[in-house]
Short mmCIF file of C-alpha atoms and ligand atoms in Angstrom, two decimals:
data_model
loop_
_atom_site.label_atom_id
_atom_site.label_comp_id
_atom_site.label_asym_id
_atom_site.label_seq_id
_atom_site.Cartn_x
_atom_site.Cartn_y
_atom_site.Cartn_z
CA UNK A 1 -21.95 -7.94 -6.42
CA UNK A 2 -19.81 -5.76 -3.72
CA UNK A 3 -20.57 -7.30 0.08
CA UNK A 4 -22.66 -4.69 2.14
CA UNK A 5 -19.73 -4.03 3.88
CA UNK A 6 -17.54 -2.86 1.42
CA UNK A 7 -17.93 1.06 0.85
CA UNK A 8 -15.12 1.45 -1.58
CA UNK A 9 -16.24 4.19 -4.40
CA UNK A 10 -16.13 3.35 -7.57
CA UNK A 11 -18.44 5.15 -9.55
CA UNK A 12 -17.62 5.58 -13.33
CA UNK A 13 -17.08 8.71 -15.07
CA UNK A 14 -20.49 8.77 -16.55
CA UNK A 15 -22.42 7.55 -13.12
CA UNK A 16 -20.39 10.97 -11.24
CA UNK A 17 -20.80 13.34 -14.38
CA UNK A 18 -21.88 16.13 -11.79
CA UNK A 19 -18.61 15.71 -9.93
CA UNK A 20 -16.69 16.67 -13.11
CA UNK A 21 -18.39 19.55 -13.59
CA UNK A 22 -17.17 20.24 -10.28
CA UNK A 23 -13.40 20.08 -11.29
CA UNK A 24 -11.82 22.90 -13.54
CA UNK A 25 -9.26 22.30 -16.64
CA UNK A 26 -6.57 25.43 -17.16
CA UNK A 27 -5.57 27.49 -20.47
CA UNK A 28 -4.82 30.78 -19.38
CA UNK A 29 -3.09 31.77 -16.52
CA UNK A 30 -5.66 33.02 -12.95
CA UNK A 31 -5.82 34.23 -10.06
CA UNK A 32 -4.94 31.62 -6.96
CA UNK A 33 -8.99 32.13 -5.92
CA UNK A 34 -9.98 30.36 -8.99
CA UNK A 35 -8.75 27.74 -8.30
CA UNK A 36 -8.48 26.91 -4.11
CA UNK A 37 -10.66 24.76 -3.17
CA UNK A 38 -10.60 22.42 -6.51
CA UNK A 39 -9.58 19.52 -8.27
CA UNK A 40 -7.73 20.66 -11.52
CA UNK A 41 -8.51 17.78 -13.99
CA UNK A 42 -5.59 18.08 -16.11
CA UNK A 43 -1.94 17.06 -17.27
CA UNK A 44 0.38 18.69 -14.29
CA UNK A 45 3.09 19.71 -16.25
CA UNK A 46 0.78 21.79 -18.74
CA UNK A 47 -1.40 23.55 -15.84
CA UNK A 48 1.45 24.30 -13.46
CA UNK A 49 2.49 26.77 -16.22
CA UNK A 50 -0.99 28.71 -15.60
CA UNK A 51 -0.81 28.89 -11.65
CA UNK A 52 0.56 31.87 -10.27
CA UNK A 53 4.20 31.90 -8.11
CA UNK A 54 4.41 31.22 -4.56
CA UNK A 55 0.99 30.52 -3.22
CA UNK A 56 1.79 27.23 -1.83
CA UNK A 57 2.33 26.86 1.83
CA UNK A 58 2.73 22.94 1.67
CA UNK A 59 3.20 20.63 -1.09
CA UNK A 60 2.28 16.68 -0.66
CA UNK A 61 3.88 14.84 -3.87
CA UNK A 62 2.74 11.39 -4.89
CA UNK A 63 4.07 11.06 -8.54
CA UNK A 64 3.83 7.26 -10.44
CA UNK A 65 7.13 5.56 -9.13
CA UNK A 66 9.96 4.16 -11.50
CA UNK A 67 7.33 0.59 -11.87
CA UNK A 68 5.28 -0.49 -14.62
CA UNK A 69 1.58 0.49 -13.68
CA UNK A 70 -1.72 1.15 -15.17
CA UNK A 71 -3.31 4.16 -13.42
CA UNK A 72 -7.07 3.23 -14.99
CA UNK A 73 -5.53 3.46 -18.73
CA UNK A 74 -2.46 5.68 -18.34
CA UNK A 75 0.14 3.30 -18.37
CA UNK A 76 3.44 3.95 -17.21
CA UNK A 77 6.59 1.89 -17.63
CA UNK A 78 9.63 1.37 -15.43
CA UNK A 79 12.44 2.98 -17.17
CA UNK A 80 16.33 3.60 -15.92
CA UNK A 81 16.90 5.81 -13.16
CA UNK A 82 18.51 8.70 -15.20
CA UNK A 83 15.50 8.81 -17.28
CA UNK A 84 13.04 8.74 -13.97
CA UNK A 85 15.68 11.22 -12.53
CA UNK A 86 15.07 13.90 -15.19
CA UNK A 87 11.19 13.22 -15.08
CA UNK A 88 11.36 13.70 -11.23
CA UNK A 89 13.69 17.32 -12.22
CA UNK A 90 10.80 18.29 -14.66
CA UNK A 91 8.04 18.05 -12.46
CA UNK A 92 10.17 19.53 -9.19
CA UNK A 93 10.78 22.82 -11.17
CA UNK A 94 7.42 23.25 -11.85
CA UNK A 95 6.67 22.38 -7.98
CA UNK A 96 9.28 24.63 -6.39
CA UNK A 97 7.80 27.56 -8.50
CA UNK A 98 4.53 27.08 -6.72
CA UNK A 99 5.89 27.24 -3.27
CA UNK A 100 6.38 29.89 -0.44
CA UNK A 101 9.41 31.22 0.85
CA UNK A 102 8.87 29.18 4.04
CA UNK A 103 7.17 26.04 2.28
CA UNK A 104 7.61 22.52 2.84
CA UNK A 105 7.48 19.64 0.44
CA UNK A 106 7.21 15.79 0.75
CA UNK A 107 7.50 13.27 -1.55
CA UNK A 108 6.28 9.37 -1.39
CA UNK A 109 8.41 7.17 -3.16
CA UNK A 110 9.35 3.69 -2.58
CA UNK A 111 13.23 2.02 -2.47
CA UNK A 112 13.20 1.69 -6.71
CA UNK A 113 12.81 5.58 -7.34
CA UNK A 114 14.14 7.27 -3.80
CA UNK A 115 18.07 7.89 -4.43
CA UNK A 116 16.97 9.26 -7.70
CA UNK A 117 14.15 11.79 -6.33
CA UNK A 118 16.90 12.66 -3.19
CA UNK A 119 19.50 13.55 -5.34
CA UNK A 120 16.81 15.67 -7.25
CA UNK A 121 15.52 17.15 -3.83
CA UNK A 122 19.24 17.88 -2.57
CA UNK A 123 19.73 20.54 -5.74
CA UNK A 124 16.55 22.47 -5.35
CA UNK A 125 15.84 21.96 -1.34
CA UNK A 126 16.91 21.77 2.26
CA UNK A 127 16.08 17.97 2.91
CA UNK A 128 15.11 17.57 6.22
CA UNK A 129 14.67 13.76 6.86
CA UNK A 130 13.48 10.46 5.25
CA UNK A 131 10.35 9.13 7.17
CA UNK A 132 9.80 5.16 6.73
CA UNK A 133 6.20 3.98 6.38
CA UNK A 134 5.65 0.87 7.16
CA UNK A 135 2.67 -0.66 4.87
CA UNK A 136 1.02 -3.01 6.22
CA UNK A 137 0.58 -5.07 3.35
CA UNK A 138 3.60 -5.78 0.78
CA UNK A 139 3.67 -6.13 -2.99
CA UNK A 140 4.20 -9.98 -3.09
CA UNK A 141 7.03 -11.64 -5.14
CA UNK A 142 8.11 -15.34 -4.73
CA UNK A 143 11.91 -14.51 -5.78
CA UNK A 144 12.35 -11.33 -3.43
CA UNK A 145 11.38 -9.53 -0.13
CA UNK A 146 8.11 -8.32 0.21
CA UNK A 147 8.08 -4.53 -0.74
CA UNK A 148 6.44 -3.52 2.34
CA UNK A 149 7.45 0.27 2.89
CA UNK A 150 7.56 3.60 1.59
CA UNK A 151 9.57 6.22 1.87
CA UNK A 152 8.81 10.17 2.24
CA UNK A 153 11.19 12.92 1.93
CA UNK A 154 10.54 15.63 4.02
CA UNK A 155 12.30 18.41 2.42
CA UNK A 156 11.67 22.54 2.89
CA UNK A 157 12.42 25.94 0.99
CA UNK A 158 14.78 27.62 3.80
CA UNK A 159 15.25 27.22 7.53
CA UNK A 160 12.20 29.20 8.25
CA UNK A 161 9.31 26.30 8.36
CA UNK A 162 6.39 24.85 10.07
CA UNK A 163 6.89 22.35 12.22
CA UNK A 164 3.58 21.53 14.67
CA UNK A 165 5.42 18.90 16.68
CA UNK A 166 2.59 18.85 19.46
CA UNK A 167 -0.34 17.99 17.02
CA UNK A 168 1.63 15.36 15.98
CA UNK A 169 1.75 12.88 18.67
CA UNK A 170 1.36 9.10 18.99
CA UNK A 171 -0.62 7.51 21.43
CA UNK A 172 0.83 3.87 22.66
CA UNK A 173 0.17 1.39 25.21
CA UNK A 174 2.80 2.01 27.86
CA UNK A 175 4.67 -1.48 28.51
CA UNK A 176 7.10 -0.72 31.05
CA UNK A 177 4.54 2.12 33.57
CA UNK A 178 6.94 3.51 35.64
CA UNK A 179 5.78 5.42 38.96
CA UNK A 180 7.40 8.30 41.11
CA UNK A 181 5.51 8.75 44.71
CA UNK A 182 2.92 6.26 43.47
CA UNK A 183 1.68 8.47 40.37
CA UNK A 184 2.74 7.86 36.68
CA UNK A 185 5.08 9.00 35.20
CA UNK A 186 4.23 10.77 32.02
CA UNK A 187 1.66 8.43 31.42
CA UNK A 188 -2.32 8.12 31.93
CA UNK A 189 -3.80 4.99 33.58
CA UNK A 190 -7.40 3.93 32.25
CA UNK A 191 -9.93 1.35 32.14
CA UNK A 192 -8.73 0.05 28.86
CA UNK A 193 -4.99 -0.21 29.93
CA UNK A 194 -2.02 2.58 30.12
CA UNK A 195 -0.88 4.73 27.73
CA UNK A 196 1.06 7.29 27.12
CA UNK A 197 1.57 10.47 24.16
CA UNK A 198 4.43 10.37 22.60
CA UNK A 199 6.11 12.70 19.53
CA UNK A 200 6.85 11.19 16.63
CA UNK A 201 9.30 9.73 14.92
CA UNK A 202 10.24 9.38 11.37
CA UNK A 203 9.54 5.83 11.71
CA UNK A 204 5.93 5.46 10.82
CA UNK A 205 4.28 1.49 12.04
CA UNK A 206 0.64 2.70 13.18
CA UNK A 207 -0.72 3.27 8.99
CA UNK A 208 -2.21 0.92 7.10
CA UNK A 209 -3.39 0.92 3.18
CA UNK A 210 -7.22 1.69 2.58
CA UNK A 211 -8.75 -1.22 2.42
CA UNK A 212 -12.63 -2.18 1.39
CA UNK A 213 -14.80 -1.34 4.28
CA UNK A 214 -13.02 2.41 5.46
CA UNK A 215 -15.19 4.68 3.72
CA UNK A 216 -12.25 6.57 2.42
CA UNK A 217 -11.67 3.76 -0.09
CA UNK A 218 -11.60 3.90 -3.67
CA UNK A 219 -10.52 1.58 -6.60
CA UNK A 220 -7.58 3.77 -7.36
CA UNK A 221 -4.43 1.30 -7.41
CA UNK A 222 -2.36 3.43 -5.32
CA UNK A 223 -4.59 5.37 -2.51
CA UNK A 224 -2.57 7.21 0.44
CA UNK A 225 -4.52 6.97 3.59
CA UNK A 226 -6.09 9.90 5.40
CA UNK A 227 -4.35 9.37 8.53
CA UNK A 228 -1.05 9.58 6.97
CA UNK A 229 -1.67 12.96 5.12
CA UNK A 230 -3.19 14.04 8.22
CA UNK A 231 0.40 13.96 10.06
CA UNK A 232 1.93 15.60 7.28
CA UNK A 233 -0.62 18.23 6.67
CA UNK A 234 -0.67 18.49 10.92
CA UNK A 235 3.15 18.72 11.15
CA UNK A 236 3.57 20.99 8.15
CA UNK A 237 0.71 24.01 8.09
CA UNK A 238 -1.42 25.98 9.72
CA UNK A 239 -5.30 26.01 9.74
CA UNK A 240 -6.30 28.15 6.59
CA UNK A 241 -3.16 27.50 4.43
CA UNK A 242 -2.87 26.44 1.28
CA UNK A 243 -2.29 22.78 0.43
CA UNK A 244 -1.45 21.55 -3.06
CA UNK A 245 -0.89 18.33 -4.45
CA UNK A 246 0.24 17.97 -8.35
CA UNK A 247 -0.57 14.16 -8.39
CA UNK A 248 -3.92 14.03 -6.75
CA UNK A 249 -5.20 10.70 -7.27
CA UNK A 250 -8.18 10.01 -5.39
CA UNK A 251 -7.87 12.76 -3.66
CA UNK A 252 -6.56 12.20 -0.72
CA UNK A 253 -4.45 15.33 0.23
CA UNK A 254 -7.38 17.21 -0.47
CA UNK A 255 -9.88 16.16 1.32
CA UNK A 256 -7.66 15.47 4.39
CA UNK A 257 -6.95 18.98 4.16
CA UNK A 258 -10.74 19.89 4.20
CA UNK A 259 -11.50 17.98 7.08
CA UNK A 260 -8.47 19.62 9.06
CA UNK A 261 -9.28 23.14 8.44
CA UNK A 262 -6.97 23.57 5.55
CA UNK A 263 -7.25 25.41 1.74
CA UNK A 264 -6.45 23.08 -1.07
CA UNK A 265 -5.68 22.58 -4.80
CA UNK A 266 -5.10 19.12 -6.43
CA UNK A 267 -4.13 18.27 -10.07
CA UNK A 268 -5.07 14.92 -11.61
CA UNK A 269 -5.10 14.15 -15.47
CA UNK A 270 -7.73 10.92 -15.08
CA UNK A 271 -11.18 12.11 -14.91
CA UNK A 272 -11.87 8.65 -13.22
CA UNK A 273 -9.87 9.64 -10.34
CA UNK A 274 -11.74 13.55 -10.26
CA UNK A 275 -14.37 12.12 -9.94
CA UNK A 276 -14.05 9.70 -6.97
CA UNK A 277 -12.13 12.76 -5.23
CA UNK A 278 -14.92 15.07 -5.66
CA UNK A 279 -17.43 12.37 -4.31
CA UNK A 280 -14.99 12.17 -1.16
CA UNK A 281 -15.00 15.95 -0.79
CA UNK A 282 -18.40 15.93 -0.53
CA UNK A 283 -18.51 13.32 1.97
CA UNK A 284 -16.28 15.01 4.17
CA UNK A 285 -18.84 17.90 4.53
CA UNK A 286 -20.99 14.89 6.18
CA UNK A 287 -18.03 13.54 7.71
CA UNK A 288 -14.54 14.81 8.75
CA UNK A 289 -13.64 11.90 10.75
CA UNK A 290 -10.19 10.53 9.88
CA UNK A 291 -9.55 6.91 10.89
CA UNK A 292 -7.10 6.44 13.62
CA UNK A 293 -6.61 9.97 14.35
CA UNK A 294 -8.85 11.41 17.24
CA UNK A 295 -8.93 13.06 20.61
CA UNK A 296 -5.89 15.00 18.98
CA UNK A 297 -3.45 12.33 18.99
CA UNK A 298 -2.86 9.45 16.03
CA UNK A 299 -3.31 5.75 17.85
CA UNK A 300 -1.71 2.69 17.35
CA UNK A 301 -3.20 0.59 14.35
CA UNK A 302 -5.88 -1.22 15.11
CA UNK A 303 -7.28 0.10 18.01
CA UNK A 304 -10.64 1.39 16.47
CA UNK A 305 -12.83 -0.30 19.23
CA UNK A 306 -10.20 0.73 21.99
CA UNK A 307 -10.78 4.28 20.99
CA UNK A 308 -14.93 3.74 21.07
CA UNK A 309 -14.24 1.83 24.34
CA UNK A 310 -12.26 4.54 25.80
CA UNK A 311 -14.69 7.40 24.58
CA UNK A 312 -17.70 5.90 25.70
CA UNK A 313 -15.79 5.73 29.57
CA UNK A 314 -15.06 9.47 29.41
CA UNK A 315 -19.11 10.02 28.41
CA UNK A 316 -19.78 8.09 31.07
CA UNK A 317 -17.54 9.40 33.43
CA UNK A 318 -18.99 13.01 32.66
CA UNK A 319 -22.35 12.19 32.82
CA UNK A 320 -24.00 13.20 36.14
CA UNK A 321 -24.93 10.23 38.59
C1 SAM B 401 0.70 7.59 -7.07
S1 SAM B 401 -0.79 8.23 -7.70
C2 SAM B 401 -1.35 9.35 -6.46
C3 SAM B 401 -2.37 8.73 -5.54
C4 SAM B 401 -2.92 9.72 -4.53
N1 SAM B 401 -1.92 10.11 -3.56
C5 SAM B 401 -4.12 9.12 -3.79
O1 SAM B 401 -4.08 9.00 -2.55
O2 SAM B 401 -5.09 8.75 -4.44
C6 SAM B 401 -0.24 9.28 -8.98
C7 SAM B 401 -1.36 9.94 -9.72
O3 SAM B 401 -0.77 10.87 -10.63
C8 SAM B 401 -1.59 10.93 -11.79
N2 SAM B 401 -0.73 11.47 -12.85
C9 SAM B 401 0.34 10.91 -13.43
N3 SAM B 401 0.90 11.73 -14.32
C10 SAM B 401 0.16 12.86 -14.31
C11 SAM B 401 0.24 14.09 -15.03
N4 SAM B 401 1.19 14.32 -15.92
N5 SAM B 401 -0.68 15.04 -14.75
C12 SAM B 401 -1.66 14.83 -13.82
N6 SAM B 401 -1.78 13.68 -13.13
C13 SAM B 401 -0.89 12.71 -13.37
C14 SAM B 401 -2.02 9.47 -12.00
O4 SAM B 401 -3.20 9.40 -12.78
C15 SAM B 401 -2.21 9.00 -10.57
O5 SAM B 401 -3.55 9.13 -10.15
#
């Protein structure tokens, strides 16, 4: 029995059989309008072949990393890094195809497969920087160092990019408030403390993994959160462009995109994980709330009641006496 708290989805394939029907499979090449908007249940390497050139303005990439793991029966198995180095070539062709002139690309990976996928970047990109996420929790081993980040090449066609740097700020507690003439200095001062907005860096401490009771949960082994696809998909388009994502999972690039005003297409070969996707796109017609990202700025972690707190001041403060 799941507690009442936990919302994670895990409905089977034959519980969400009307969410299928929602995705499409490919065996013919179409137009881009066929399929924006939709989860492409499918292997990525055959459907790629049947999307047209150049229609992506942003790719997000989260392929299996060089580790053994079962992604709900597709098993794969850690192999040497030439042999992971050519898979990561295979699938990057296929990628680059898909994208704009002036499209960006990142790609999660974590220390085992990263040189390999750089190297692979550095022939077919411009790689513009390595962002460090900083999981909260760590893959545990009693002989080694907890595996507890991620990297994520940022990497673009030519010079000629997106880059929203404004919509991409950080909100932190200001420790050292520093005044001129009595008034702060680039910083706010309010009930709940001080704090100031500040742009990012590719050091990334404020994200933590889905866990059990965020309603973006799912069982998938290896979920991305919302509010770290929401700083790439921020950063890297513009409302109305198209998003794609060749390794869709759960889902997450898509409906991130949705709730920020963005097109989308994902690929994913497990119906399983089509299915949970499509339940989350649906939710985010209800909901479009993304967790630690509001008021236009990404907060700290763990600051969900500070934010309520805070909110519920302004309300107050606008209300008339
Ligand atoms: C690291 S996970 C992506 C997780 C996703 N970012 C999320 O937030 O849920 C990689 C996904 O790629 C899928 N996958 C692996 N090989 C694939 C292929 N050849 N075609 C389509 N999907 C594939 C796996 O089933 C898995 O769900």
């Amino acid at each position: 029995m799941k507690s009442a708290k936990n919302r994670t989805i895990d409905i089977s394939v034959e519980e969400g059989k009307e969410y299928l029907k929602r995705c499409i499979s490919l065996s013919e090449k179409i137009e881009i309008d066929t399929v924006t908007d939709k989860t492409i249940c499918g292997d990525t390497f055959e459907t790629m072949k049947f999307l047209p050139e150049k229609f992506a303005d942003l790719v997000i990439v989260d392929p299996p990393y060089n580790l053994d793991k079962n992604f709900h029966g597709n098993k794969f198995k850690k192999t040497s890094d030439d042999f992971y180095a050519e898979y990561t070539e295979r699938w990057v062709k296929a990628v680059k195809a898909c994208m704009k002139d002036t499209a960006t690309i990142y790609v999660c990976c974590d220390w085992q497969s990263s040189s390999a996928i750089y190297d692979v970047l550095c022939r077919y990109f411009k790689v513009q920087n390595r962002i460090t996420w900083q999981r909260e929790k760590g893959r545990g081993a009693l002989t080694n160092w907890k595996n507890g980040m991620e990297d994520i090449w940022f990497a673009t066609n030519s010079d000629e990019y997106t880059f929203n740097v404004e919509d991409v700020k950080m909100r932190r507690r200001v420790v050292a408030p520093y005044k001129v003439d009595g008034k702060p200095k680039d910083w706010e001062e309010t009930t709940e403390g001080n704090f100031r907005n500040t742009y990012p860096s590719n050091f990334w401490d404020d994200i933590s993994i889905p866990y059990w009771s965020m309603p973006e949960n799912t069982a998938h082994p290896t979920q991305k959160p919302e509010k770290l696809l929401a700083k790439l998909i921020l950063a890297s388009s513009n409302k109305g462009e198209l998003v794609f994502d060749p390794f869709a999972g759960s889902g997450s690039t898509a409906v991130t995109a949705k709730k920020l005003g963005r097109r989308y297409i994902g690929i994913e070969q497990n119906e399983q994980y089509c299915v949970w996707a499509e339940k989350r796109l649906e939710m985010a017609d209800e909901d479009n709330s993304i967790q630690g990202y509001a008021d236009g700025v990404f907060w700290e972690r763990n600051t969900a009641s500070l934010q309520k707190s805070l909110r519920k001041n302004v309300i107050k403060e606008k209300r008339p006496e």
